Amino acid sequence: MFVYNKTMRKKDDNKKEAIIEATVQLSNELGFSNLSMSKIAKRADVSAATLYVYYENKEDMFRKVYMDIKKKMILGCSQGIRQEESVEQSVRKICGNLLRYIQEHTEEFLFIEQACNSPLATDEMIAEIEQQSKVTNAVFERGIQEGILKQTSPTLLIGFCFYPIQQIFKECQKEKSMLRDVDFDLVFQMCWDAIRR
């Protein structure tokens, strides 16, 4: 008779986390095309065979790691959103949550940026991401319905908030950045000004 062992399950979770972390780090360092399963296994300190317990191949691993991280980022962006607050308060909170996420998880953010531009991102993945983004989308849809935001696609409005924050953050990370001491509250205000009616 098989007895479920919690420590065995924990060990598996630790291995998967190590594999995800190794995939993110090596993708950022070498680029996805230069990755191999053996390099990831070595960095994660697991056997190459262990990778195939979790993933079918390198492409499957890349997609699943991307989806896991993207879902975590989406969840982070929608934290603390309340129906009773104003659309502006919610939008500013979403912007602040995004910035906090990319500051605290910069390696994961850079991996997501790389993955978004990859031909490995499928329509099914995009549809699943949209499904995960319901809380964020609902804020922008409410703003459109109430006539507070420009009458356009919620996705376009979200892009006008997220893209500047992400790009300015990336610029600030450069050693010889042209942007020093950015006031992100001002950035959030500029994002808001761009999308409001």
Short mmCIF file of C-alpha atoms in Angstrom, two decimals:
data_model
loop_
_atom_site.label_atom_id
_atom_site.label_comp_id
_atom_site.label_asym_id
_atom_site.label_seq_id
_atom_site.Cartn_x
_atom_site.Cartn_y
_atom_site.Cartn_z
CA MET A 1 0.00 0.00 0.00
CA PHE A 2 1.35 3.44 -1.00
CA VAL A 3 1.51 6.06 1.74
CA TYR A 4 1.65 9.70 0.67
CA ASN A 5 4.80 11.34 1.97
CA LYS A 6 4.63 15.14 2.30
CA THR A 7 8.42 15.51 2.31
CA MET A 8 8.62 13.67 -1.00
CA ARG A 9 6.10 16.12 -2.52
CA LYS A 10 8.03 19.08 -1.15
CA LYS A 11 11.22 17.76 -2.71
CA ASP A 12 9.48 17.59 -6.11
CA ASP A 13 8.23 21.18 -5.71
CA ASN A 14 11.77 22.29 -4.89
CA LYS A 15 13.11 20.57 -8.00
CA LYS A 16 10.51 22.20 -10.21
CA GLU A 17 11.28 25.63 -8.71
CA ALA A 18 15.00 25.05 -9.31
CA ILE A 19 14.27 24.12 -12.94
CA ILE A 20 12.13 27.23 -13.46
CA GLU A 21 14.79 29.44 -11.90
CA ALA A 22 17.53 27.87 -14.04
CA THR A 23 15.44 28.28 -17.20
CA VAL A 24 14.81 31.95 -16.45
CA GLN A 25 18.45 32.71 -15.60
CA LEU A 26 19.92 30.89 -18.58
CA SER A 27 17.35 32.32 -21.02
CA ASN A 28 18.28 35.81 -19.84
CA GLU A 29 22.03 35.08 -20.00
CA LEU A 30 22.26 33.04 -23.22
CA GLY A 31 18.99 33.55 -25.09
CA PHE A 32 16.49 30.75 -25.63
CA SER A 33 18.05 29.47 -28.86
CA ASN A 34 21.37 28.82 -27.04
CA LEU A 35 19.74 26.83 -24.23
CA SER A 36 19.91 23.08 -23.91
CA MET A 37 18.19 20.74 -21.52
CA SER A 38 21.59 19.63 -20.20
CA LYS A 39 22.60 23.24 -19.38
CA ILE A 40 19.32 23.77 -17.53
CA ALA A 41 19.70 20.49 -15.63
CA LYS A 42 23.25 21.40 -14.62
CA ARG A 43 22.22 24.89 -13.41
CA ALA A 44 19.20 23.44 -11.54
CA ASP A 45 21.40 20.73 -10.03
CA VAL A 46 19.12 17.93 -11.22
CA SER A 47 19.61 15.09 -13.67
CA ALA A 48 18.64 15.69 -17.30
CA ALA A 49 16.11 12.86 -16.93
CA THR A 50 14.37 14.83 -14.15
CA LEU A 51 13.53 17.62 -16.61
CA TYR A 52 11.47 15.17 -18.65
CA VAL A 53 9.34 14.34 -15.60
CA TYR A 54 8.00 17.91 -15.80
CA TYR A 55 8.37 18.83 -19.50
CA GLU A 56 8.18 17.01 -22.82
CA ASN A 57 11.02 18.97 -24.44
CA LYS A 58 12.74 22.35 -24.42
CA GLU A 59 9.85 24.12 -26.20
CA ASP A 60 7.27 22.64 -23.82
CA MET A 61 9.40 23.73 -20.86
CA PHE A 62 9.78 27.26 -22.23
CA ARG A 63 6.02 27.60 -22.77
CA LYS A 64 5.06 26.20 -19.36
CA VAL A 65 7.65 28.26 -17.50
CA TYR A 66 6.46 31.36 -19.35
CA MET A 67 2.82 30.62 -18.46
CA ASP A 68 3.64 29.97 -14.79
CA ILE A 69 5.54 33.25 -14.49
CA LYS A 70 3.06 35.29 -16.54
CA LYS A 71 0.18 34.08 -14.35
CA LYS A 72 2.13 35.07 -11.25
CA MET A 73 2.74 38.53 -12.71
CA ILE A 74 -0.94 38.97 -13.66
CA LEU A 75 -2.00 37.93 -10.16
CA GLY A 76 0.50 40.39 -8.69
CA CYS A 77 -0.86 43.23 -10.84
CA SER A 78 -4.43 42.70 -9.68
CA GLN A 79 -3.68 42.47 -5.94
CA GLY A 80 -5.80 44.66 -3.70
CA ILE A 81 -8.20 45.83 -6.43
CA ARG A 82 -11.62 46.57 -4.92
CA GLN A 83 -14.88 47.18 -6.75
CA GLU A 84 -15.80 50.12 -4.48
CA GLU A 85 -12.70 52.19 -5.33
CA SER A 86 -12.65 54.61 -8.25
CA VAL A 87 -11.36 53.55 -11.66
CA GLU A 88 -8.46 55.95 -11.25
CA GLN A 89 -7.52 54.43 -7.88
CA SER A 90 -7.65 50.94 -9.38
CA VAL A 91 -5.58 51.90 -12.43
CA ARG A 92 -2.94 53.55 -10.24
CA LYS A 93 -2.90 50.47 -7.99
CA ILE A 94 -2.45 48.18 -11.01
CA CYS A 95 0.43 50.37 -12.25
CA GLY A 96 2.04 50.33 -8.78
CA ASN A 97 1.59 46.57 -8.53
CA LEU A 98 3.24 46.10 -11.94
CA LEU A 99 6.22 48.22 -10.96
CA ARG A 100 6.58 46.41 -7.63
CA TYR A 101 6.43 43.03 -9.38
CA ILE A 102 9.13 43.90 -11.93
CA GLN A 103 11.33 45.43 -9.23
CA GLU A 104 11.03 42.35 -7.01
CA HIS A 105 11.16 39.79 -9.84
CA THR A 106 13.40 41.47 -12.43
CA GLU A 107 14.83 38.19 -13.76
CA GLU A 108 11.32 36.80 -14.33
CA PHE A 109 10.20 40.06 -15.93
CA LEU A 110 13.13 39.99 -18.39
CA PHE A 111 12.30 36.38 -19.21
CA ILE A 112 8.67 37.33 -19.92
CA GLU A 113 9.84 40.17 -22.17
CA GLN A 114 11.97 37.72 -24.15
CA ALA A 115 9.22 35.11 -24.30
CA CYS A 116 6.60 37.58 -25.55
CA ASN A 117 8.66 38.13 -28.68
CA SER A 118 9.26 34.44 -29.25
CA PRO A 119 7.53 32.46 -32.00
CA LEU A 120 6.95 29.80 -29.33
CA ALA A 121 4.10 31.88 -27.83
CA THR A 122 0.91 30.29 -29.18
CA ASP A 123 -2.64 31.57 -29.63
CA GLU A 124 -3.74 29.18 -26.88
CA MET A 125 -1.24 30.75 -24.49
CA ILE A 126 -2.46 34.24 -25.37
CA ALA A 127 -6.09 33.17 -24.81
CA GLU A 128 -5.19 31.68 -21.41
CA ILE A 129 -3.37 34.87 -20.41
CA GLU A 130 -6.44 36.93 -21.36
CA GLN A 131 -8.56 34.62 -19.20
CA GLN A 132 -6.18 35.15 -16.26
CA SER A 133 -6.34 38.94 -16.73
CA LYS A 134 -10.08 39.24 -15.93
CA VAL A 135 -9.65 41.42 -12.83
CA THR A 136 -7.40 43.91 -14.59
CA ASN A 137 -9.53 43.94 -17.73
CA ALA A 138 -12.69 44.52 -15.67
CA VAL A 139 -11.23 47.76 -14.24
CA PHE A 140 -10.56 49.15 -17.70
CA GLU A 141 -13.91 47.91 -19.07
CA ARG A 142 -15.69 49.66 -16.19
CA GLY A 143 -13.77 52.86 -16.96
CA ILE A 144 -14.89 52.69 -20.58
CA GLN A 145 -18.53 51.99 -19.64
CA GLU A 146 -18.57 54.86 -17.13
CA GLY A 147 -17.12 57.24 -19.72
CA ILE A 148 -14.00 57.86 -17.63
CA LEU A 149 -11.57 56.21 -20.06
CA LYS A 150 -11.16 56.61 -23.81
CA GLN A 151 -13.67 54.59 -25.83
CA THR A 152 -11.34 51.96 -27.24
CA SER A 153 -10.14 48.45 -26.54
CA PRO A 154 -9.28 47.69 -22.88
CA THR A 155 -6.16 45.92 -24.17
CA LEU A 156 -4.98 49.14 -25.83
CA LEU A 157 -5.58 51.12 -22.65
CA ILE A 158 -3.71 48.54 -20.58
CA GLY A 159 -0.84 48.72 -23.07
CA PHE A 160 -0.66 52.50 -22.62
CA CYS A 161 -0.17 51.89 -18.89
CA PHE A 162 2.05 48.82 -18.86
CA TYR A 163 4.40 49.52 -21.76
CA PRO A 164 5.78 52.86 -20.51
CA ILE A 165 6.34 51.47 -17.00
CA GLN A 166 8.14 48.41 -18.34
CA GLN A 167 10.29 50.32 -20.81
CA ILE A 168 11.25 53.06 -18.34
CA PHE A 169 12.13 50.43 -15.74
CA LYS A 170 14.35 48.59 -18.26
CA GLU A 171 16.06 51.87 -19.20
CA CYS A 172 16.70 52.65 -15.52
CA GLN A 173 18.44 49.27 -15.13
CA LYS A 174 21.10 50.11 -17.71
CA GLU A 175 24.49 51.04 -16.35
CA LYS A 176 24.64 54.19 -18.47
CA SER A 177 20.96 55.05 -18.39
CA MET A 178 19.73 58.41 -19.68
CA LEU A 179 17.07 58.24 -16.99
CA ARG A 180 18.17 58.79 -13.40
CA ASP A 181 15.96 58.91 -10.31
CA VAL A 182 12.66 58.43 -12.14
CA ASP A 183 9.57 59.54 -10.22
CA PHE A 184 7.23 56.66 -11.00
CA ASP A 185 4.28 58.49 -9.45
CA LEU A 186 4.72 60.98 -12.27
CA VAL A 187 4.94 58.09 -14.75
CA PHE A 188 1.65 56.70 -13.36
CA GLN A 189 0.07 60.15 -13.74
CA MET A 190 1.27 60.33 -17.35
CA CYS A 191 -0.20 56.86 -18.01
CA TRP A 192 -3.50 57.96 -16.49
CA ASP A 193 -3.51 61.16 -18.54
CA ALA A 194 -2.93 59.12 -21.71
CA ILE A 195 -5.98 56.88 -21.20
CA ARG A 196 -8.59 59.11 -19.54
CA ARG A 197 -11.22 60.99 -21.54
#
